[in-house]
Short mmCIF file of C-alpha atoms and ligand atoms in Angstrom, two decimals:
data_model
loop_
_atom_site.label_atom_id
_atom_site.label_comp_id
_atom_site.label_asym_id
_atom_site.label_seq_id
_atom_site.Cartn_x
_atom_site.Cartn_y
_atom_site.Cartn_z
CA MET A 1 -0.25 -0.15 0.01
CA ILE A 2 1.48 3.99 -0.74
CA LYS A 3 -0.11 7.12 0.59
CA LEU A 4 -0.22 9.94 -1.69
CA HIS A 5 -1.14 13.39 -0.19
CA ASP A 6 -4.33 12.37 2.02
CA LYS A 7 -5.02 8.88 -0.31
CA TYR A 8 -3.87 5.23 0.23
CA PHE A 9 -3.52 3.49 -2.87
CA LYS A 10 -3.02 -0.75 -3.36
CA PRO A 11 -1.02 -2.44 -5.91
CA PHE A 12 -3.04 -3.24 -9.05
CA ILE A 13 -1.09 -3.89 -12.27
CA SER A 14 2.35 -5.04 -12.24
CA ALA A 15 5.07 -3.56 -13.94
CA LYS A 16 5.24 -6.86 -16.25
CA GLU A 17 1.57 -7.02 -17.04
CA ILE A 18 2.08 -3.39 -18.39
CA ASP A 19 5.12 -4.03 -20.29
CA ALA A 20 3.45 -6.83 -22.06
CA ALA A 21 0.26 -4.97 -22.50
CA MET A 22 2.80 -2.21 -24.03
CA GLN A 23 4.17 -4.97 -26.69
CA ARG A 24 0.93 -6.42 -27.34
CA MET A 25 -0.14 -2.71 -28.53
CA ALA A 26 3.35 -2.36 -30.58
CA ASN A 27 2.94 -5.46 -32.31
CA ASP A 28 -0.28 -4.55 -33.43
CA ILE A 29 0.34 -1.57 -34.56
CA ALA A 30 3.42 -2.07 -36.50
CA ASP A 31 1.04 -4.84 -38.28
CA ASP A 32 -1.63 -2.69 -39.49
CA ILE A 33 0.57 0.34 -40.24
CA GLY A 34 3.32 -1.63 -42.52
CA ASP A 35 6.08 -0.10 -43.96
CA GLU A 36 4.79 3.80 -43.79
CA ILE A 37 6.26 5.77 -41.18
CA PRO A 38 3.96 6.99 -38.77
CA VAL A 39 3.92 9.64 -36.23
CA PHE A 40 3.39 8.79 -32.89
CA VAL A 41 1.29 11.69 -30.61
CA GLY A 42 1.52 11.56 -27.02
CA ILE A 43 -0.97 13.11 -24.87
CA LEU A 44 1.12 15.26 -21.98
CA ASN A 45 1.59 15.13 -18.98
CA GLY A 46 0.29 11.51 -18.47
CA SER A 47 1.49 9.40 -21.86
CA PHE A 48 5.15 10.39 -21.31
CA MET A 49 6.18 6.71 -19.77
CA VAL A 50 3.59 5.16 -22.10
CA VAL A 51 5.27 6.82 -25.05
CA SER A 52 8.79 6.26 -24.26
CA ASP A 53 8.13 2.53 -23.58
CA PHE A 54 6.14 2.32 -26.60
CA VAL A 55 8.45 3.95 -29.09
CA LYS A 56 10.99 1.21 -27.58
CA LYS A 57 8.85 -1.56 -28.64
CA TYR A 58 7.82 -0.35 -31.68
CA PRO A 59 9.90 -2.63 -34.00
CA LYS A 60 10.06 -0.04 -37.31
CA PRO A 61 11.15 3.75 -37.96
CA CYS A 62 8.58 6.09 -36.45
CA GLU A 63 8.15 9.84 -35.71
CA VAL A 64 7.24 11.22 -32.13
CA THR A 65 5.69 14.72 -31.03
CA PHE A 66 3.32 16.00 -28.00
CA ILE A 67 0.61 17.57 -27.22
CA LYS A 68 -0.26 19.34 -24.03
CA LEU A 69 -3.68 19.10 -22.53
CA ALA A 70 -4.99 19.48 -19.00
CA SER A 71 -8.15 17.97 -17.50
CA TYR A 72 -8.07 16.54 -14.25
CA GLU A 73 -8.34 17.72 -11.12
CA GLY A 74 -7.58 15.87 -8.22
CA VAL A 75 -9.08 12.45 -8.44
CA LYS A 76 -12.35 13.68 -10.67
CA SER A 77 -12.40 14.27 -14.74
CA THR A 78 -13.48 17.83 -15.50
CA GLU A 79 -15.35 18.88 -18.94
CA ASP A 80 -13.31 21.95 -18.94
CA ILE A 81 -10.03 20.36 -21.08
CA GLN A 82 -7.30 23.28 -21.70
CA ARG A 83 -4.93 23.08 -24.53
CA LEU A 84 -1.64 24.19 -23.43
CA ILE A 85 0.52 22.86 -26.12
CA GLY A 86 -1.26 22.45 -29.49
CA LEU A 87 0.23 20.67 -33.23
CA THR A 88 3.48 22.34 -33.55
CA GLN A 89 4.14 20.47 -37.00
CA ASP A 90 2.38 19.98 -40.17
CA LEU A 91 0.87 16.53 -40.55
CA THR A 92 -0.86 16.27 -43.79
CA GLY A 93 -0.95 12.94 -45.33
CA ARG A 94 0.70 11.46 -42.36
CA THR A 95 -0.27 8.57 -40.72
CA VAL A 96 -1.10 9.39 -36.96
CA VAL A 97 -1.28 7.41 -34.26
CA ILE A 98 -2.51 8.90 -30.74
CA LEU A 99 -0.50 7.50 -27.58
CA GLU A 100 -3.11 7.96 -24.40
CA ASP A 101 -1.95 6.36 -20.92
CA ILE A 102 -5.70 6.69 -20.05
CA ILE A 103 -9.08 7.13 -21.37
CA ASP A 104 -11.83 7.58 -19.05
CA THR A 105 -14.79 9.77 -19.79
CA GLY A 106 -13.42 10.61 -23.61
CA ASN A 107 -13.54 14.39 -23.10
CA THR A 108 -9.88 14.67 -23.99
CA LEU A 109 -10.15 12.30 -26.71
CA ALA A 110 -13.10 14.77 -27.95
CA GLU A 111 -10.34 17.63 -27.73
CA VAL A 112 -7.76 15.94 -29.46
CA HIS A 113 -10.27 15.00 -32.51
CA ARG A 114 -10.85 19.02 -32.66
CA ILE A 115 -8.01 19.36 -32.98
CA PHE A 116 -6.86 16.79 -35.45
CA LYS A 117 -10.39 17.94 -37.78
CA ASN A 118 -8.70 20.61 -39.96
CA GLU A 119 -5.55 18.52 -40.09
CA GLU A 120 -5.40 16.72 -43.30
CA VAL A 121 -4.31 13.75 -42.13
CA LYS A 122 -4.17 10.34 -43.83
CA SER A 123 -5.27 8.26 -40.81
CA LEU A 124 -6.09 8.82 -37.47
CA LYS A 125 -6.11 5.94 -35.16
CA ILE A 126 -6.25 5.87 -30.87
CA ALA A 127 -4.06 3.91 -28.75
CA THR A 128 -4.49 3.87 -25.07
CA LEU A 129 -3.28 1.76 -22.12
CA PHE A 130 -5.59 2.33 -20.05
CA TYR A 131 -9.62 2.01 -20.67
CA LYS A 132 -12.22 2.71 -18.36
CA PRO A 133 -15.47 1.34 -20.36
CA GLU A 134 -17.97 1.96 -17.69
CA ALA A 135 -16.99 5.85 -17.79
CA TYR A 136 -16.29 6.43 -21.42
CA LYS A 137 -19.33 8.76 -22.22
CA LYS A 138 -18.00 9.34 -26.38
CA ASP A 139 -18.89 7.57 -29.37
CA PHE A 140 -14.84 7.61 -31.22
CA LYS A 141 -13.70 4.32 -31.68
CA LEU A 142 -10.73 3.02 -29.87
CA HIS A 143 -8.37 1.28 -32.29
CA TYR A 144 -6.07 0.04 -29.53
CA ILE A 145 -6.79 -0.83 -26.17
CA GLY A 146 -3.74 -2.47 -23.53
CA ILE A 147 -6.10 -3.23 -20.34
CA GLU A 148 -9.27 -2.67 -19.49
CA ILE A 149 -9.72 -1.36 -15.83
CA PRO A 150 -12.63 -0.55 -13.69
CA ASN A 151 -14.06 2.78 -13.15
CA LYS A 152 -11.87 3.64 -10.46
CA PHE A 153 -9.02 5.88 -9.89
CA ILE A 154 -5.50 4.59 -10.41
CA VAL A 155 -1.90 6.40 -10.44
CA GLY A 156 1.89 4.97 -11.24
CA TYR A 157 3.43 4.53 -14.77
CA GLY A 158 2.60 8.70 -16.00
CA LEU A 159 -0.15 8.86 -14.09
CA ASP A 160 -0.45 10.87 -11.18
CA TYR A 161 -2.75 12.15 -8.04
CA ASN A 162 -2.24 15.91 -8.07
CA GLY A 163 1.21 15.59 -8.90
CA LEU A 164 2.24 12.60 -7.04
CA GLY A 165 2.44 9.11 -8.24
CA ARG A 166 4.04 9.62 -12.05
CA ASN A 167 7.24 7.76 -11.59
CA ILE A 168 5.90 4.58 -10.52
CA PRO A 169 6.93 1.98 -12.81
CA GLU A 170 3.68 0.10 -11.61
CA VAL A 171 0.17 0.78 -11.44
CA TYR A 172 -1.86 1.38 -7.70
CA GLN A 173 -5.74 1.61 -7.64
CA ILE A 174 -7.77 4.10 -4.78
CA LYS A 175 -8.50 2.57 -1.90
CA GLU A 176 -12.23 3.31 -1.31
CA THR A 177 -12.11 2.06 2.21
CA GLN A 178 -9.50 4.38 3.66
CA PHE A 179 -9.35 2.68 7.02
CA MET A 180 -11.25 -0.11 9.26
CA THR A 181 -10.04 -1.75 12.01
CA ASN A 182 -11.26 -5.28 12.19
CA LEU A 183 -10.35 -7.89 14.91
CA VAL A 184 -10.46 -11.78 15.20
CA LEU A 185 -11.81 -11.87 19.05
CA PHE A 186 -11.01 -15.38 20.29
CA GLY A 187 -11.16 -16.79 23.87
CA PRO A 188 -11.97 -19.82 25.55
CA PRO A 189 -15.25 -20.74 26.89
CA GLY A 190 -15.81 -18.40 30.09
CA ALA A 191 -12.91 -15.86 29.24
CA GLY A 192 -15.52 -13.18 29.10
CA LYS A 193 -15.31 -12.56 25.16
CA GLY A 194 -19.09 -11.60 24.71
CA THR A 195 -18.92 -8.71 27.73
CA GLN A 196 -15.68 -7.69 26.01
CA ALA A 197 -17.10 -7.74 22.91
CA GLU A 198 -19.77 -5.20 24.07
CA PHE A 199 -17.38 -3.21 25.31
CA LEU A 200 -15.12 -3.13 22.03
CA LYS A 201 -18.02 -2.48 19.81
CA ASP A 202 -18.99 0.84 21.54
CA LYS A 203 -15.76 2.21 22.48
CA TYR A 204 -14.34 1.58 18.79
CA ASN A 205 -17.69 2.31 16.91
CA LEU A 206 -17.56 -1.56 15.54
CA VAL A 207 -19.92 -3.76 14.33
CA HIS A 208 -20.01 -7.09 16.18
CA ILE A 209 -20.51 -10.07 14.09
CA SER A 210 -21.37 -13.32 15.77
CA THR A 211 -21.03 -15.98 13.42
CA GLY A 212 -23.76 -18.14 15.36
CA ASP A 213 -26.33 -15.11 15.78
CA VAL A 214 -25.57 -14.63 11.82
CA PHE A 215 -26.29 -18.33 11.37
CA ARG A 216 -29.18 -18.37 13.56
CA PHE A 217 -30.59 -14.71 11.95
CA ASN A 218 -30.77 -16.30 8.26
CA ILE A 219 -32.36 -19.25 8.99
CA LYS A 220 -35.20 -17.44 11.43
CA ASN A 221 -35.72 -15.38 8.43
CA GLU A 222 -35.37 -18.08 6.01
CA THR A 223 -33.31 -16.21 3.44
CA ALA A 224 -31.76 -17.86 0.91
CA LEU A 225 -28.60 -18.52 2.29
CA GLY A 226 -29.98 -19.55 5.59
CA MET A 227 -31.97 -22.29 4.13
CA LEU A 228 -28.80 -23.57 2.25
CA ALA A 229 -27.32 -23.73 5.43
CA LYS A 230 -30.03 -25.68 7.01
CA SER A 231 -30.18 -28.10 4.45
CA TYR A 232 -26.69 -29.39 5.42
CA MET A 233 -27.24 -28.93 9.24
CA ASP A 234 -30.42 -30.90 8.98
CA LYS A 235 -28.24 -33.81 7.33
CA GLY A 236 -26.01 -33.64 10.14
CA ALA A 237 -23.45 -32.13 7.94
CA LEU A 238 -21.00 -29.48 8.64
CA VAL A 239 -21.98 -25.98 6.74
CA PRO A 240 -19.66 -25.40 3.87
CA ASP A 241 -17.20 -22.51 3.93
CA GLN A 242 -18.38 -20.82 1.32
CA VAL A 243 -22.43 -20.65 2.74
CA THR A 244 -20.53 -19.17 5.88
CA ILE A 245 -18.46 -16.59 4.05
CA ASP A 246 -21.23 -15.74 1.99
CA MET A 247 -23.17 -14.61 4.90
CA LEU A 248 -20.36 -12.64 6.41
CA ASN A 249 -20.21 -10.87 3.34
CA ALA A 250 -23.83 -10.01 3.33
CA GLU A 251 -23.26 -8.49 7.11
CA VAL A 252 -20.35 -6.92 6.19
CA GLU A 253 -22.19 -5.29 2.91
CA LYS A 254 -24.78 -4.29 5.27
CA ASN A 255 -22.82 -2.15 7.47
CA SER A 256 -20.72 -0.94 4.54
CA GLY A 257 -20.11 2.81 6.55
CA ALA A 258 -18.96 1.15 9.62
CA LYS A 259 -15.46 1.74 11.23
CA GLY A 260 -14.67 -1.96 11.66
CA PHE A 261 -16.05 -5.67 12.51
CA ILE A 262 -15.62 -7.68 15.37
CA PHE A 263 -15.69 -11.65 14.22
CA ASP A 264 -16.85 -13.37 16.68
CA GLY A 265 -16.86 -17.30 16.30
CA PHE A 266 -15.16 -17.22 12.83
CA PRO A 267 -12.48 -18.18 11.58
CA ARG A 268 -12.39 -21.59 12.79
CA THR A 269 -9.96 -22.85 10.49
CA ASN A 270 -6.53 -22.15 8.35
CA ALA A 271 -8.95 -22.29 4.83
CA GLN A 272 -11.68 -20.09 6.63
CA ALA A 273 -9.07 -17.39 7.98
CA GLU A 274 -7.70 -17.43 4.54
CA ALA A 275 -11.54 -17.28 2.93
CA LEU A 276 -12.14 -14.17 5.55
CA ASP A 277 -9.05 -12.23 4.27
CA LYS A 278 -10.42 -12.65 0.75
CA LEU A 279 -13.52 -11.26 1.90
CA LEU A 280 -12.02 -8.37 3.33
CA GLU A 281 -9.33 -7.52 0.41
CA SER A 282 -12.23 -7.32 -1.81
CA LYS A 283 -13.53 -4.66 0.54
CA ASP A 284 -9.98 -3.12 0.44
CA SER A 285 -9.60 -3.99 3.93
CA SER A 286 -7.91 -6.55 6.14
CA ILE A 287 -7.85 -8.16 9.72
CA ASN A 288 -5.71 -6.10 11.61
CA ALA A 289 -5.34 -8.29 14.65
CA MET A 290 -6.37 -11.27 16.44
CA VAL A 291 -7.18 -10.54 20.01
CA ALA A 292 -7.53 -13.64 22.34
CA LEU A 293 -8.07 -13.21 25.87
CA GLU A 294 -5.97 -15.93 27.85
CA VAL A 295 -6.76 -17.39 30.82
CA ASP A 296 -5.77 -20.35 33.25
CA ASP A 297 -7.81 -23.42 32.60
CA GLU A 298 -8.38 -23.65 36.47
CA ILE A 299 -9.77 -20.58 36.69
CA LEU A 300 -12.08 -21.05 33.44
CA VAL A 301 -13.58 -24.16 35.16
CA GLU A 302 -13.81 -22.46 38.45
CA ARG A 303 -15.51 -19.68 36.37
CA LEU A 304 -18.09 -21.85 34.60
CA ILE A 305 -18.74 -24.03 37.68
CA GLY A 306 -19.95 -20.75 39.02
CA ARG A 307 -22.18 -19.61 36.34
CA GLY A 308 -23.45 -22.91 35.62
CA LYS A 309 -25.09 -22.98 39.41
CA THR A 310 -26.95 -19.60 38.68
CA SER A 311 -27.67 -20.23 34.55
CA GLY A 312 -28.48 -23.52 34.90
CA ARG A 313 -26.59 -23.91 31.56
CA ALA A 314 -26.11 -27.87 31.16
CA ASP A 315 -23.26 -27.42 29.61
CA ASP A 316 -21.73 -25.31 32.26
CA ALA A 317 -22.27 -27.81 35.08
CA ASP A 318 -20.25 -30.65 34.57
CA GLU A 319 -16.31 -29.98 34.80
CA SER A 320 -15.13 -33.31 32.53
CA ILE A 321 -17.57 -31.38 29.82
CA ILE A 322 -16.13 -28.13 30.57
CA ARG A 323 -12.47 -29.15 30.21
CA ASN A 324 -13.32 -30.73 27.08
CA ARG A 325 -14.58 -27.51 25.90
CA ILE A 326 -11.60 -25.75 26.80
CA LYS A 327 -9.78 -28.44 25.12
CA GLU A 328 -10.99 -28.21 21.87
CA TYR A 329 -10.84 -24.66 22.01
CA TYR A 330 -6.98 -24.93 22.32
CA ASP A 331 -6.87 -27.83 19.59
CA LYS A 332 -8.64 -25.60 17.51
CA THR A 333 -7.50 -22.54 17.77
CA ALA A 334 -3.58 -23.14 17.95
CA ILE A 335 -3.51 -23.04 13.80
CA LEU A 336 -5.21 -19.99 14.30
CA LYS A 337 -2.62 -18.40 16.23
CA ASP A 338 -0.37 -19.59 14.19
CA TYR A 339 -1.76 -18.06 11.22
CA TYR A 340 -2.24 -14.66 12.83
CA SER A 341 1.46 -14.88 14.30
CA ALA A 342 3.16 -15.52 11.33
CA GLN A 343 1.48 -12.16 9.65
CA ASN A 344 2.41 -10.42 13.47
CA LYS A 345 -1.61 -10.38 14.38
CA TYR A 346 -1.37 -12.29 17.25
CA TYR A 347 -2.41 -10.37 20.12
CA GLY A 348 -2.78 -12.82 23.37
CA VAL A 349 -4.05 -10.35 26.23
CA ASP A 350 -4.48 -11.50 29.90
CA GLY A 351 -8.12 -12.36 30.78
CA VAL A 352 -7.53 -12.50 34.12
CA GLY A 353 -8.69 -9.51 36.87
CA SER A 354 -11.75 -7.32 36.62
CA ILE A 355 -14.11 -6.61 33.63
CA GLU A 356 -12.66 -3.16 33.33
CA ASP A 357 -8.86 -3.97 34.01
CA ILE A 358 -8.95 -6.48 30.87
CA THR A 359 -11.13 -3.96 29.12
CA VAL A 360 -7.70 -1.57 29.97
CA ARG A 361 -5.77 -4.11 28.28
CA LEU A 362 -7.65 -4.55 25.13
CA SER A 363 -7.93 -1.22 24.54
CA GLY A 364 -3.97 -0.55 24.58
CA VAL A 365 -3.63 -3.13 22.21
CA ILE A 366 -6.52 -1.65 19.95
CA ASP A 367 -4.94 2.03 20.47
CA LYS A 368 -1.90 0.41 19.14
CA LEU A 369 -3.18 -0.97 16.11
P1 LIG B 401 -11.02 12.14 -19.94
O1 LIG B 401 -10.84 12.87 -20.47
O2 LIG B 401 -11.16 10.77 -20.59
O3 LIG B 401 -12.22 11.93 -18.78
O4 LIG B 401 -9.64 11.56 -19.04
C1 LIG B 401 -8.64 11.67 -19.57
C2 LIG B 401 -7.61 12.07 -18.46
O5 LIG B 401 -7.95 12.21 -17.20
C3 LIG B 401 -6.14 10.99 -18.35
O6 LIG B 401 -5.17 12.00 -19.47
C4 LIG B 401 -5.85 11.33 -17.30
O7 LIG B 401 -4.90 12.64 -17.16
C5 LIG B 401 -6.84 11.87 -16.53
N1 LIG B 401 -7.53 10.27 -15.70
C6 LIG B 401 -8.45 9.97 -16.19
N2 LIG B 401 -8.71 8.58 -15.07
C7 LIG B 401 -7.73 8.53 -14.46
C8 LIG B 401 -6.82 7.66 -13.38
O8 LIG B 401 -7.70 6.72 -13.01
N3 LIG B 401 -6.00 8.29 -12.62
C9 LIG B 401 -5.59 9.37 -13.11
N4 LIG B 401 -4.30 9.50 -12.24
N5 LIG B 401 -5.65 10.39 -13.92
C10 LIG B 401 -6.74 9.73 -14.81
MG1 LIG B 402 -3.65 12.33 -20.22
#
């Protein structure tokens, strides 16, 4: 990830992919033009890198010139195109190929066509490295397109954000979600996870996603995913990860303005952790930390037996059941501890003490993220 001025950008198209697209364009154009000597016209500023790399790949003699137009302010295309440097040579009877870095709305291209309207060139072809089909509003034919991209702001390889980023050899895409704090909350039964999740949710303005609750909600409301999950559960089979991920995705999308999420009860396996990473990546985000409440087994047993006496929860009453649940927790989460430790994202927090003490310890971790 990189930061230019106030905005963050993530890697999008590698230098190698750009090189391959440029090579393809150079070959296609050379094949079409044959032995004639074309004039390549770059549109400054953005196309300087495209033109430079393109003509090095062009296998035959050619001429190069530039015109200079300006249209962009910040991250928005404007209607008002300024002609800063026009054509400085006579192109009558010549085969001209416009070399653009990017075609977005097509406003700049319209200005190029205006410039060439009165020039009696033999032919005028348009080549662009990047093209945003969803943004394009004109009818001018684009003869050569390197890479089609979605309608999101990019920088690098000649393209700038308010002056910066032109010198980067690869292309970065703007991060739409600029900042989220996403936590995976873990803790053995009796560690006080529920209590602490409530607190973190309020203090950091996060959305608490408990997989158990999400399942119950979807099944109760008979959503398509809920019914699908239920069909597995009724057969006594495990619900496939993809179904769970789809449900979580729906939750995340429902809360698209959130400052972040607390994932509770998920992931349970490496495959699920990877799936969660992918889900968040698609939202331009990631897991910042796995926070695990650490409590000694004997204290947990004591707490749960105490809770069983008042709550009447059958699984909280029997010591051997309790010990089994705790063991199962460690067996299952050890892998995840490794998964997140490998990315330096594992934070163990001492879960023994008063609720307030533990809260302070958790805040200490989150504030530093
Ligand atoms: P159009 O006139 O087609 O809307 O936009 C063309 C010009 O806008 C390009 O030459 C470029 O200067 C700028 N532009 C369009 N899209 C982007 C983008 O995603 N990133 C950057 N940095 N500039 C863009
Ligand atoms: Mg340009």
